[in-house]
Amino acid sequence: MAGRMLKFIRGKGQQPSAERQKLQNELFAFRKTVQHGFPHRASALAWDPLLRLAALGTATGALKVYGRPGVELYGQHTNPDSAVTQIHFIPGTGRLISLCDDNSLHLWEINEKSLVELKSHTFEGKNKKISSICVESSGKNLLLGTEGGNIYTLDINTFTVNEDVIYQDVVMQNCPEDFKVNPGAVEALCEHPKVPTRILIGYNRGLAVLWDRVSSAPTHTFVSNQQLESLCWNDEGEHFTSSHNDGSYVTWEVAGAASDRPLKEPITPYGPYPCKAISKFLNRTSVDGDEITIYAGGMPRASYSDKYTVTVQQGEKHVAFDFTSRVIDFFTTTPVPPDGVPLQEDRPNTPAQIQVQTVNQVAAALVVLAEEELVVIDLCDARWRPLRLPYLVSVHASAVTTAQLVDAVAHNVYDNIVAAGEQQTENVYSESQWPISGGCVEPTEAAERQLLLTGHEDGSVRFWDVTGVAMTPLYKYTTAQLFSGEEIGEHNDSQNDEEEWPPFRRVGSFDPYSDDPRLGVKRVILCPLSGMLTIGGAAGHIVIASLKTTSNTAEVKSISVNIVSDRDGFVWKGHDQLTLRSGALTFPQGYQATAVAQLSPPAAVTALAAQWEWGVVCAGTAHGLALFDALHATPLLHKCTLNPHDHSGAGDTPISRRKSFKKSLRESFRRLRKGRSQRRQTTTSSSPTSPTQPAKKILDKTAETDADVKPIERAVEARSTDDAFGSMVRCLYFARTFLINTQNSTPTLWAGTNNGTVYAFTLNVPNTNKRKEEAVTCQLAKEIQLKHRAPVIGITVLDGASVPLPDPLEVERGVSPLPEPGTHRVVITSEEQFKVFTLPSLKPHNKYKLTAHEGARVRRCAFAWFECGGAGGEKHREWCLLCLTNLGDCLVLSPDLRRQLNAAAVRKEDINGISSLCFSKRGEALYLHSSSELQRITLSATKVTIAQCHIILSPWAAALRGPPEETPLTNGEHKEEVPETAHDVTAASADITVDSVRDHTAPPPEPELNINLQNSQVNTSSMVVKTTTRTTINENNADGVTSTMTTTTSNSTTENNGNRDGAGRDRPEAHPRDV
C-alpha cells in the first residue's frame, strides 16, 4: 500500500514554488462584495431624521442601511427564516432596533463602516407577542405594546425588561364598561411631542388613552366605534389623528377639557361606500406652511380593493399614488441641509425636536417602500413628481432574461448613453436633491466606466452604471416599438385618461407582465468602443442599433434567413415570428435600430457575436447559425446544424418528439443498470491474476503507457449522437488568427454546438476603403468533433504570450496592443473539460478534465486579467480563464490550465443565480442573488468594489457608546464558534484530498488524517471591520464550513474560502459512486 501511495503522490507533478504561492496570494482572492438592486421580499422601513439614514429589512432576515449614494451597510439576522417586521432607529446614535416575526428584538450598531448586532432579546408567550414599539426620545428605553394589552419597558443599554410595566387592567380602570373586558392588542404607541412622560396608547378595538407615566394614571380617554389602525400627533401635541379599518380617520382634541368626543366628525375620504382600512396616517406641514395629509389605503372595497395606494392631500390638491405592489411603509423627510447632515451639538430632548429639528414637521419628500420597489415623491415640486433613484432600483421591473457586463466603456459612448437617458426621462423626474443624504463617502481613484446591460421579458434592454457601489440606471432601450401585432399593446397608459375619482396617478416602474413572450431578450452585446448594440430575441429576431445624438426618422432594413432551407422535410411547430413595422419610423435620441434580421424557423437566439471592425454579426439558434453583413444589411452565410434525419423541429419542445416519455424513462433506467454492472465488473476484475480486464472508460481512449498508477477518474456517461438538442449553437466567436497556414492570419468565425462540434469559418473582409463596395465572403474551413460530445460553452484564441486576442477594433483604437507573435492556440471549453489546440494544425496541446476529476460541469466561462504590484513598483499582470460550475464554484485557471483558485461562490441550489452569472474582464462577476437583487463577487485580490464610507456621529452620540463588545460577522453571514486548531485541517481543498487518498487505500484508516498543505490556503478580504473569518473543512465532506474568530487588532477580514492547485489537471477524485 505504501508503494501505491508513493506512486500516487509522485504522479501529482510539481507543486508551485513559494514565490509563486506568494504571487497567487497577491493576485487571487474570492470575496462577496456589494449587492445591487432592490432587496428581495422587503418587509420593514425606518428613518433616522438626525443622521438622515434609511433602513430596510427583509423577510429573509437581511438588514440594510442606506445614506447618500455610496453609503451602504449590511447586516443579517442569525435566523434567515425569520422576517423583519419592524425597524426603529434610536435617532442620532447610529443604533437601531429590529423586531422579527419570531418575537425577538435585536440591537444593531453602525460601527464606523459596518453594521453589527450587539444584543438580542426574545419574548415568550402569546400575550407577550409585540404589536407596537415606541423608542423614548431620551434613547434609554423601548416601550413595547403587546397583543395581550400590557406595555413593557426594555432598557436599551442592558437590553433587559424593567419592572416598569403599564398593565392593561390599570389603564382600563377609568375607561367605559364596553372596553374593560377586552380592548384588544396595543396597536399604536406615541410619545407626546412636548411632554415625553405622556404616551398615547391606541388599542385595537378603537380605544385611545393618553397615559401619564409619572402619576401612572390616564389624563384623557378617547373612544371610537371602529377598529384602530394607527395614531399620529398633529402639531404641538394639542391634537392627534386616529385612522381606522373602515377607511376613515378622526381628529381628536387634547388641549381642551377631558372629553372623549372627536374634534370633527370622522372623515372617510373615499366613502360613502365601504372602504378598506387606512393602515397609516401622517399629518405634516408643507414647505409653504400648508397642512399636508398623507395616508395609505382607504380605497372603496367594491371597485378598487386590488389597488395599493398612498394618498397625499394639500388644500385642493389631491393625488392617490397608485403602486403595482403592496405598500409596506412610508415616511417623510425634511429639506436636505447644505452639507447633507448637520451635526447636532446637543442632544434633542423631545420628540418634536427629533422629528423636525427646527421647524414644525416640514415634509419636503415622501419615501414609500412597496414590496417590489422604492418610490420617493418630491413634495416641494409643484407637480409632486418622483425623484430619480440613485440606488435601490427595481432591476426586475420586467423579469431579467439575460445580462452582460461591459468593461472599459469609451468616454464618448458613456456620455452619449447618459445624455440619451436624461432626454428620455426629461420632465418625468424632479431634479431636487436626494433626501437620504447621511454618511460620508471616502474619495477613491477614478475607475474605468463599467456598464451592466440587462435584457428583459418585455423586449427592453436597460443600461446600468456599476462602476461603483451604487447601481445607477442610465438608459432604457425598447425593441417592442419595432414590431406590430394584436398581442403587442400600444401602451395606452390608464393615466392618460385619468378618472376623476379617485384621482389615481401611477408611480413606480415595477410591471412584471409582458404583452408578448416572443419579445423577450435572450442575448445582448454592447461594443464598448463603437457603442453598437446587438440584441437577440426569443422569436429568432436580431436587432442591430447604433447610438445617435439626435432624433431621426428612417426605415429599418429587414434581413431574412431560412436556416433549414436545405432540409425539405423540416416542419416548425413553435410560435410565429414577430411582424416588423413597415415604413419609416421616428426614433428619439439614443439607440436607433438600423437593421432587424429574422431567422427562420423563429426559434430563440441561443448565441450571438458581433465584430464591428469587420461589420459582421452572427447569431445561432437550436437549428444552426447565420452570418450577416451589418453594414450592407445582407445575409452572408447560414449553416444548418440539425442531424440530417431530424425533422422534429428541435427547440419548440423540451422533450424530443421522436421519443416518448416512457421510452426515455426506460433508457435512463437501462443506463443506470449498465453503470452499476460496469462498476461491479471493475471491482471484481481489478485483481492482477484476473484473466479479464475491466472495460475501458469512454473518456480515456488512449492506451496507458506510463508505468505509474494513473489517477482514478469519474465515469462520465457517453452522450447520445442523435440528441435532438445537439444541433443547438451554444457559442460564437470572431478572431483574426492562423487557421489555414502559419504565414497569414485571416479573419475567422468559430461556432460551438451542443453535441461537441466546433465549426471554424474563414472570412474574406475587404479593406476599409473598399468595404462599402465589395462584399464579405465566408466559407467553412475546419470542423472539430470532441470525443466526449459535451456542449461547447466557450471558444477563445490565445496569442504567442498566452493572452486572449484583442478585439481588432481595440487594436485599431489603440486600446490594446498588437497580439504577441508566436504560435496561436485555441481554448475550447466544453461542459466537461477544457482543451487547448495548436493553430493552424489543431493538434491537441493540453486539457483539463473537470467533470472526470471534480464531478462538476461548466456553466459559464470567460477570460479576465489580474494585476498586482510587482517587485520594484512594476505591475504584474496575468490573464486567466474563469469558470463557473453547476455546483456554484468559481475556478481560476492559468492559460496552461493550472488551477489558481477554487471558491464556493453561489449556492448550488440557486439555479437562477448560476444561470444568470456574468464575468467581467477584471475578475469580477454579478449574478441574480434573487429575482430583484444582484450579488457582486470578485476573484481578484486587487479589484474589489466595496462601500468606502463611514457615519460621523455627534459628540453626544459617540459618548453614549461603551467599549466595543465581541461582534459577529456581518454582510450576510453569522458567527459560528470553532476551535482554533481546526484551521489546520485543510486537505479537502488542496491537491491531495481525503477522498482521493481513500480511493487509493482500502480499507480507510480509522484515525483522522491531518494533512496540511501550504498551497491550499487563500486569503480573501471581506467587508467587515475588525473581524477575521477562517474556513474549517470537514474531512467527510469536501465543503467549507465558515466560522469567525473575532479580533480587535485588524482592520480587514481575511477568510480562507478557496484553494490553489499547482498541477490541478491530473487531480484524482472520488470513485463514481461518490459523485
CSV table of N, CA and C in Angstrom, one decimal, residues 11 18 120 129 203 214 266 269 271 284 477 527 575 623 676 726 791 817 922 987 1063:
chain,number,residue,atom,x,y,z
A,11,GLY,N,2.8,11.0,-9.0
A,11,GLY,CA,2.0,11.3,-10.2
A,11,GLY,C,1.4,12.7,-10.1
A,18,ALA,N,7.3,28.6,-3.5
A,18,ALA,CA,6.9,29.5,-2.5
A,18,ALA,C,6.7,30.9,-3.1
A,120,SER,N,-29.6,40.8,21.7
A,120,SER,CA,-30.9,40.4,21.3
A,120,SER,C,-31.7,39.9,22.5
A,129,LYS,N,-46.6,38.8,22.7
A,129,LYS,CA,-46.3,39.0,21.2
A,129,LYS,C,-46.3,40.5,21.0
A,203,TYR,N,-55.6,51.1,21.3
A,203,TYR,CA,-55.9,49.7,21.4
A,203,TYR,C,-56.7,49.3,20.2
A,214,VAL,N,-45.7,59.5,35.0
A,214,VAL,CA,-45.3,59.9,36.3
A,214,VAL,C,-46.3,59.6,37.4
A,266,PRO,N,-65.9,61.9,11.9
A,266,PRO,CA,-64.9,61.0,11.1
A,266,PRO,C,-65.0,61.3,9.6
A,269,PRO,N,-62.5,59.6,3.3
A,269,PRO,CA,-62.2,60.3,2.0
A,269,PRO,C,-62.7,59.7,0.8
A,271,GLY,N,-65.4,57.4,0.8
A,271,GLY,CA,-66.7,56.9,1.0
A,271,GLY,C,-67.7,57.4,0.0
A,284,ARG,N,-48.6,66.5,8.3
A,284,ARG,CA,-47.3,67.2,8.1
A,284,ARG,C,-47.6,68.6,7.6
A,477,TYR,N,-33.6,50.9,-23.6
A,477,TYR,CA,-34.0,50.8,-25.0
A,477,TYR,C,-35.0,49.7,-25.1
A,527,CYS,N,-20.8,46.9,-27.9
A,527,CYS,CA,-19.4,47.1,-28.2
A,527,CYS,C,-19.0,48.4,-27.4
A,575,HIS,N,-43.8,28.9,-32.1
A,575,HIS,CA,-44.5,30.2,-32.3
A,575,HIS,C,-44.2,30.9,-33.6
A,623,HIS,N,-31.2,25.4,-34.4
A,623,HIS,CA,-31.2,24.8,-35.7
A,623,HIS,C,-29.9,25.1,-36.5
A,676,ARG,N,-24.1,0.4,-13.0
A,676,ARG,CA,-23.8,-0.4,-11.8
A,676,ARG,C,-23.1,-1.7,-12.2
A,726,GLY,N,-28.7,18.4,-29.8
A,726,GLY,CA,-27.3,18.5,-30.2
A,726,GLY,C,-27.0,19.6,-31.2
A,791,PRO,N,-21.5,19.7,-24.6
A,791,PRO,CA,-21.8,21.1,-25.2
A,791,PRO,C,-20.6,22.0,-25.1
A,817,PRO,N,-2.7,46.5,-27.2
A,817,PRO,CA,-1.5,46.4,-28.1
A,817,PRO,C,-1.7,45.3,-29.1
A,922,ARG,N,-12.1,42.1,-15.4
A,922,ARG,CA,-11.2,42.4,-14.3
A,922,ARG,C,-11.4,41.3,-13.2
A,987,ALA,N,-7.2,19.7,4.1
A,987,ALA,CA,-6.9,18.8,3.0
A,987,ALA,C,-7.9,18.8,1.9
A,1063,ALA,N,-0.5,21.5,-10.0
A,1063,ALA,CA,-0.8,20.6,-11.1
A,1063,ALA,C,-2.2,20.1,-10.9
